[in-house]
PDB file of C-alpha atoms in Angstrom:
ATOM      1  CA  UNK A   1      71.608   5.751 -49.737  1.00  0.00           C
ATOM      2  CA  UNK A   2      70.351   8.862 -51.317  1.00  0.00           C
ATOM      3  CA  UNK A   3      66.941  10.413 -51.456  1.00  0.00           C
ATOM      4  CA  UNK A   4      65.961   8.981 -54.825  1.00  0.00           C
ATOM      5  CA  UNK A   5      62.305  10.079 -54.969  1.00  0.00           C
ATOM      6  CA  UNK A   6      62.013  12.292 -57.994  1.00  0.00           C
ATOM      7  CA  UNK A   7      65.744  12.145 -58.673  1.00  0.00           C
ATOM      8  CA  UNK A   8      67.438  10.913 -61.775  1.00  0.00           C
ATOM      9  CA  UNK A   9      69.708   8.374 -60.110  1.00  0.00           C
ATOM     10  CA  UNK A  10      68.505   4.793 -60.253  1.00  0.00           C
ATOM     11  CA  UNK A  11      67.366   3.148 -57.042  1.00  0.00           C
ATOM     12  CA  UNK A  12      69.767   0.392 -55.978  1.00  0.00           C
ATOM     13  CA  UNK A  13      67.920  -2.770 -54.948  1.00  0.00           C
ATOM     14  CA  UNK A  14      69.538  -5.878 -53.519  1.00  0.00           C
ATOM     15  CA  UNK A  15      67.513  -8.990 -54.310  1.00  0.00           C
ATOM     16  CA  UNK A  16      68.564 -11.896 -52.082  1.00  0.00           C
ATOM     17  CA  UNK A  17      67.191 -14.906 -53.937  1.00  0.00           C
ATOM     18  CA  UNK A  18      68.589 -18.327 -54.844  1.00  0.00           C
ATOM     19  CA  UNK A  19      65.861 -19.348 -57.324  1.00  0.00           C
ATOM     20  CA  UNK A  20      66.961 -18.354 -60.869  1.00  0.00           C
ATOM     21  CA  UNK A  21      63.346 -18.325 -62.086  1.00  0.00           C
ATOM     22  CA  UNK A  22      62.305 -15.861 -59.383  1.00  0.00           C
ATOM     23  CA  UNK A  23      65.359 -13.706 -60.135  1.00  0.00           C
ATOM     24  CA  UNK A  24      64.370 -13.632 -63.814  1.00  0.00           C
ATOM     25  CA  UNK A  25      60.723 -12.786 -63.066  1.00  0.00           C
ATOM     26  CA  UNK A  26      61.732 -10.057 -60.625  1.00  0.00           C
ATOM     27  CA  UNK A  27      64.170  -8.556 -63.123  1.00  0.00           C
ATOM     28  CA  UNK A  28      61.504  -8.598 -65.870  1.00  0.00           C
ATOM     29  CA  UNK A  29      58.935  -6.963 -63.583  1.00  0.00           C
ATOM     30  CA  UNK A  30      61.345  -4.175 -62.649  1.00  0.00           C
ATOM     31  CA  UNK A  31      62.366  -3.637 -66.266  1.00  0.00           C
ATOM     32  CA  UNK A  32      58.702  -3.198 -67.189  1.00  0.00           C
ATOM     33  CA  UNK A  33      58.259  -0.531 -64.505  1.00  0.00           C
ATOM     34  CA  UNK A  34      58.622   3.200 -64.960  1.00  0.00           C
ATOM     35  CA  UNK A  35      61.149   3.733 -62.151  1.00  0.00           C
ATOM     36  CA  UNK A  36      64.849   3.585 -62.898  1.00  0.00           C
ATOM     37  CA  UNK A  37      66.576   1.008 -60.752  1.00  0.00           C
ATOM     38  CA  UNK A  38      69.625  -1.155 -60.585  1.00  0.00           C
ATOM     39  CA  UNK A  39      68.884  -4.682 -59.416  1.00  0.00           C
ATOM     40  CA  UNK A  40      71.783  -6.450 -57.733  1.00  0.00           C
ATOM     41  CA  UNK A  41      71.427 -10.142 -56.868  1.00  0.00           C
ATOM     42  CA  UNK A  42      72.910 -12.155 -54.015  1.00  0.00           C
ATOM     43  CA  UNK A  43      72.230 -15.889 -54.228  1.00  0.00           C
ATOM     44  CA  UNK A  44      72.609 -16.753 -50.538  1.00  0.00           C
ATOM     45  CA  UNK A  45      72.702 -15.149 -47.111  1.00  0.00           C
ATOM     46  CA  UNK A  46      76.487 -15.027 -46.800  1.00  0.00           C
ATOM     47  CA  UNK A  47      76.828 -13.309 -50.177  1.00  0.00           C
ATOM     48  CA  UNK A  48      74.073 -10.835 -49.202  1.00  0.00           C
ATOM     49  CA  UNK A  49      75.882  -9.773 -46.034  1.00  0.00           C
ATOM     50  CA  UNK A  50      79.202  -9.445 -47.873  1.00  0.00           C
ATOM     51  CA  UNK A  51      77.456  -7.233 -50.445  1.00  0.00           C
ATOM     52  CA  UNK A  52      75.783  -5.090 -47.774  1.00  0.00           C
ATOM     53  CA  UNK A  53      79.024  -4.714 -45.826  1.00  0.00           C
ATOM     54  CA  UNK A  54      80.952  -4.072 -49.064  1.00  0.00           C
ATOM     55  CA  UNK A  55      83.445  -6.825 -48.295  1.00  0.00           C
ATOM     56  CA  UNK A  56      85.746  -8.776 -50.613  1.00  0.00           C
ATOM     57  CA  UNK A  57      84.609  -8.711 -54.230  1.00  0.00           C
ATOM     58  CA  UNK A  58      81.829  -6.292 -53.214  1.00  0.00           C
ATOM     59  CA  UNK A  59      84.154  -3.569 -51.915  1.00  0.00           C
ATOM     60  CA  UNK A  60      83.130  -1.154 -54.678  1.00  0.00           C
ATOM     61  CA  UNK A  61      79.397  -1.869 -54.943  1.00  0.00           C
ATOM     62  CA  UNK A  62      76.893   0.823 -53.982  1.00  0.00           C
ATOM     63  CA  UNK A  63      75.004   0.472 -50.731  1.00  0.00           C
ATOM     64  CA  UNK A  64      71.465  -0.553 -51.752  1.00  0.00           C
ATOM     65  CA  UNK A  65      68.478   1.653 -51.014  1.00  0.00           C
ATOM     66  CA  UNK A  66      66.307  -1.354 -50.214  1.00  0.00           C
ATOM     67  CA  UNK A  67      66.627  -5.133 -49.803  1.00  0.00           C
ATOM     68  CA  UNK A  68      64.229  -7.798 -51.069  1.00  0.00           C
ATOM     69  CA  UNK A  69      64.981 -10.853 -48.936  1.00  0.00           C
ATOM     70  CA  UNK A  70      63.909 -14.452 -49.428  1.00  0.00           C
ATOM     71  CA  UNK A  71      63.755 -16.531 -46.240  1.00  0.00           C
ATOM     72  CA  UNK A  72      64.777 -19.907 -47.669  1.00  0.00           C
ATOM     73  CA  UNK A  73      68.405 -19.392 -48.595  1.00  0.00           C
ATOM     74  CA  UNK A  74      71.512 -21.578 -48.632  1.00  0.00           C
ATOM     75  CA  UNK A  75      74.442 -21.028 -46.240  1.00  0.00           C
ATOM     76  CA  UNK A  76      72.599 -18.449 -44.089  1.00  0.00           C
ATOM     77  CA  UNK A  77      68.805 -18.183 -44.108  1.00  0.00           C
ATOM     78  CA  UNK A  78      66.780 -15.001 -44.380  1.00  0.00           C
ATOM     79  CA  UNK A  79      66.029 -14.810 -40.647  1.00  0.00           C
ATOM     80  CA  UNK A  80      69.756 -14.871 -39.881  1.00  0.00           C
ATOM     81  CA  UNK A  81      70.455 -12.225 -42.538  1.00  0.00           C
ATOM     82  CA  UNK A  82      67.692  -9.974 -41.214  1.00  0.00           C
ATOM     83  CA  UNK A  83      68.916 -10.376 -37.619  1.00  0.00           C
ATOM     84  CA  UNK A  84      72.467  -9.431 -38.657  1.00  0.00           C
ATOM     85  CA  UNK A  85      71.247  -6.417 -40.627  1.00  0.00           C
ATOM     86  CA  UNK A  86      69.283  -5.125 -37.632  1.00  0.00           C
ATOM     87  CA  UNK A  87      72.234  -5.751 -35.275  1.00  0.00           C
ATOM     88  CA  UNK A  88      74.662  -3.802 -37.494  1.00  0.00           C
ATOM     89  CA  UNK A  89      74.688  -0.040 -36.749  1.00  0.00           C
ATOM     90  CA  UNK A  90      75.669   0.695 -40.363  1.00  0.00           C
ATOM     91  CA  UNK A  91      72.739  -1.298 -41.769  1.00  0.00           C
ATOM     92  CA  UNK A  92      70.036  -1.250 -39.104  1.00  0.00           C
ATOM     93  CA  UNK A  93      67.812   1.338 -40.801  1.00  0.00           C
ATOM     94  CA  UNK A  94      68.056  -0.242 -44.260  1.00  0.00           C
ATOM     95  CA  UNK A  95      64.541  -1.094 -45.481  1.00  0.00           C
ATOM     96  CA  UNK A  96      64.180  -4.879 -45.774  1.00  0.00           C
ATOM     97  CA  UNK A  97      61.160  -6.428 -47.461  1.00  0.00           C
ATOM     98  CA  UNK A  98      60.756 -10.170 -47.002  1.00  0.00           C
ATOM     99  CA  UNK A  99      59.676 -11.687 -50.339  1.00  0.00           C
ATOM    100  CA  UNK A 100      59.235 -15.410 -49.884  1.00  0.00           C
ATOM    101  CA  UNK A 101      57.148 -18.390 -50.936  1.00  0.00           C
ATOM    102  CA  UNK A 102      56.203 -19.027 -47.314  1.00  0.00           C
ATOM    103  CA  UNK A 103      52.842 -17.941 -46.014  1.00  0.00           C
ATOM    104  CA  UNK A 104      53.342 -19.649 -42.651  1.00  0.00           C
ATOM    105  CA  UNK A 105      52.141 -17.489 -39.781  1.00  0.00           C
ATOM    106  CA  UNK A 106      55.297 -18.212 -37.780  1.00  0.00           C
ATOM    107  CA  UNK A 107      57.456 -16.867 -40.648  1.00  0.00           C
ATOM    108  CA  UNK A 108      55.377 -13.688 -40.811  1.00  0.00           C
ATOM    109  CA  UNK A 109      55.571 -13.177 -37.048  1.00  0.00           C
ATOM    110  CA  UNK A 110      59.297 -13.961 -36.906  1.00  0.00           C
ATOM    111  CA  UNK A 111      60.075 -11.560 -39.772  1.00  0.00           C
ATOM    112  CA  UNK A 112      58.283  -8.706 -38.038  1.00  0.00           C
ATOM    113  CA  UNK A 113      59.918  -9.592 -34.710  1.00  0.00           C
ATOM    114  CA  UNK A 114      63.236  -9.206 -36.545  1.00  0.00           C
ATOM    115  CA  UNK A 115      62.009  -5.788 -37.761  1.00  0.00           C
ATOM    116  CA  UNK A 116      61.278  -6.513 -41.408  1.00  0.00           C
ATOM    117  CA  UNK A 117      59.600  -3.512 -43.007  1.00  0.00           C
ATOM    118  CA  UNK A 118      57.096  -5.701 -44.859  1.00  0.00           C
ATOM    119  CA  UNK A 119      56.330  -9.349 -45.598  1.00  0.00           C
ATOM    120  CA  UNK A 120      55.192 -10.365 -49.092  1.00  0.00           C
ATOM    121  CA  UNK A 121      54.303 -13.908 -50.109  1.00  0.00           C
ATOM    122  CA  UNK A 122      55.338 -14.897 -53.626  1.00  0.00           C
ATOM    123  CA  UNK A 123      52.395 -16.315 -55.558  1.00  0.00           C
ATOM    124  CA  UNK A 124      52.933 -19.526 -57.519  1.00  0.00           C
ATOM    125  CA  UNK A 125      51.479 -18.058 -60.715  1.00  0.00           C
ATOM    126  CA  UNK A 126      54.188 -16.137 -62.651  1.00  0.00           C
ATOM    127  CA  UNK A 127      51.809 -13.336 -63.697  1.00  0.00           C
ATOM    128  CA  UNK A 128      50.687 -12.843 -60.097  1.00  0.00           C
ATOM    129  CA  UNK A 129      54.354 -12.790 -59.053  1.00  0.00           C
ATOM    130  CA  UNK A 130      55.064 -10.027 -61.570  1.00  0.00           C
ATOM    131  CA  UNK A 131      52.068  -8.089 -60.208  1.00  0.00           C
ATOM    132  CA  UNK A 132      53.421  -8.400 -56.621  1.00  0.00           C
ATOM    133  CA  UNK A 133      56.782  -7.008 -57.766  1.00  0.00           C
ATOM    134  CA  UNK A 134      55.048  -4.161 -59.607  1.00  0.00           C
ATOM    135  CA  UNK A 135      52.989  -3.359 -56.493  1.00  0.00           C
ATOM    136  CA  UNK A 136      56.169  -3.354 -54.401  1.00  0.00           C
ATOM    137  CA  UNK A 137      57.825  -1.089 -56.942  1.00  0.00           C
ATOM    138  CA  UNK A 138      54.906   1.322 -57.046  1.00  0.00           C
ATOM    139  CA  UNK A 139      54.716   1.683 -53.266  1.00  0.00           C
ATOM    140  CA  UNK A 140      58.325   1.397 -52.081  1.00  0.00           C
ATOM    141  CA  UNK A 141      59.969   3.188 -54.969  1.00  0.00           C
ATOM    142  CA  UNK A 142      57.340   5.822 -55.809  1.00  0.00           C
ATOM    143  CA  UNK A 143      55.400   6.596 -52.650  1.00  0.00           C
ATOM    144  CA  UNK A 144      57.762   5.873 -49.745  1.00  0.00           C
ATOM    145  CA  UNK A 145      60.610   8.250 -49.007  1.00  0.00           C
ATOM    146  CA  UNK A 146      63.789   6.306 -48.204  1.00  0.00           C
ATOM    147  CA  UNK A 147      66.477   7.661 -45.854  1.00  0.00           C
ATOM    148  CA  UNK A 148      69.236   9.748 -47.483  1.00  0.00           C
ATOM    149  CA  UNK A 149      72.890   8.670 -47.680  1.00  0.00           C
ATOM    150  CA  UNK A 150      74.570   8.522 -44.294  1.00  0.00           C
ATOM    151  CA  UNK A 151      71.300   8.097 -42.431  1.00  0.00           C
ATOM    152  CA  UNK A 152      71.421   4.323 -42.389  1.00  0.00           C
TER     153      UNK A 152
END
């Protein structure tokens, strides 16, 4: 990770999402924003961890600056992915934002127990969903300073 605030390099974001419609909406919301970013997509928890650990076909991908993580994923759910990220010394400081359709209190509590940096509930309305992504982008990619390369 590099300190991308104010820099010219795009911010690398890993979106872990199995719903093609949500991937499309997220991509459109980021494209409409003013911050340069590269959105990578993993469609399940196993693929997400392989990407983050740069294993197999992901050996040459950049380490993302931030992860947007759905909880309801095939093969390995979001809670398992988050627990593995926080247990891995190479990934433990990586900012992880849970972005899920769940608003269940137990999911919120569990995500924070697993050290998620934030929990966002996806609205059903597509325009509201785009607004949530824009709000995320404004805060996490404009205001927050992310750790530099080698610090995570």
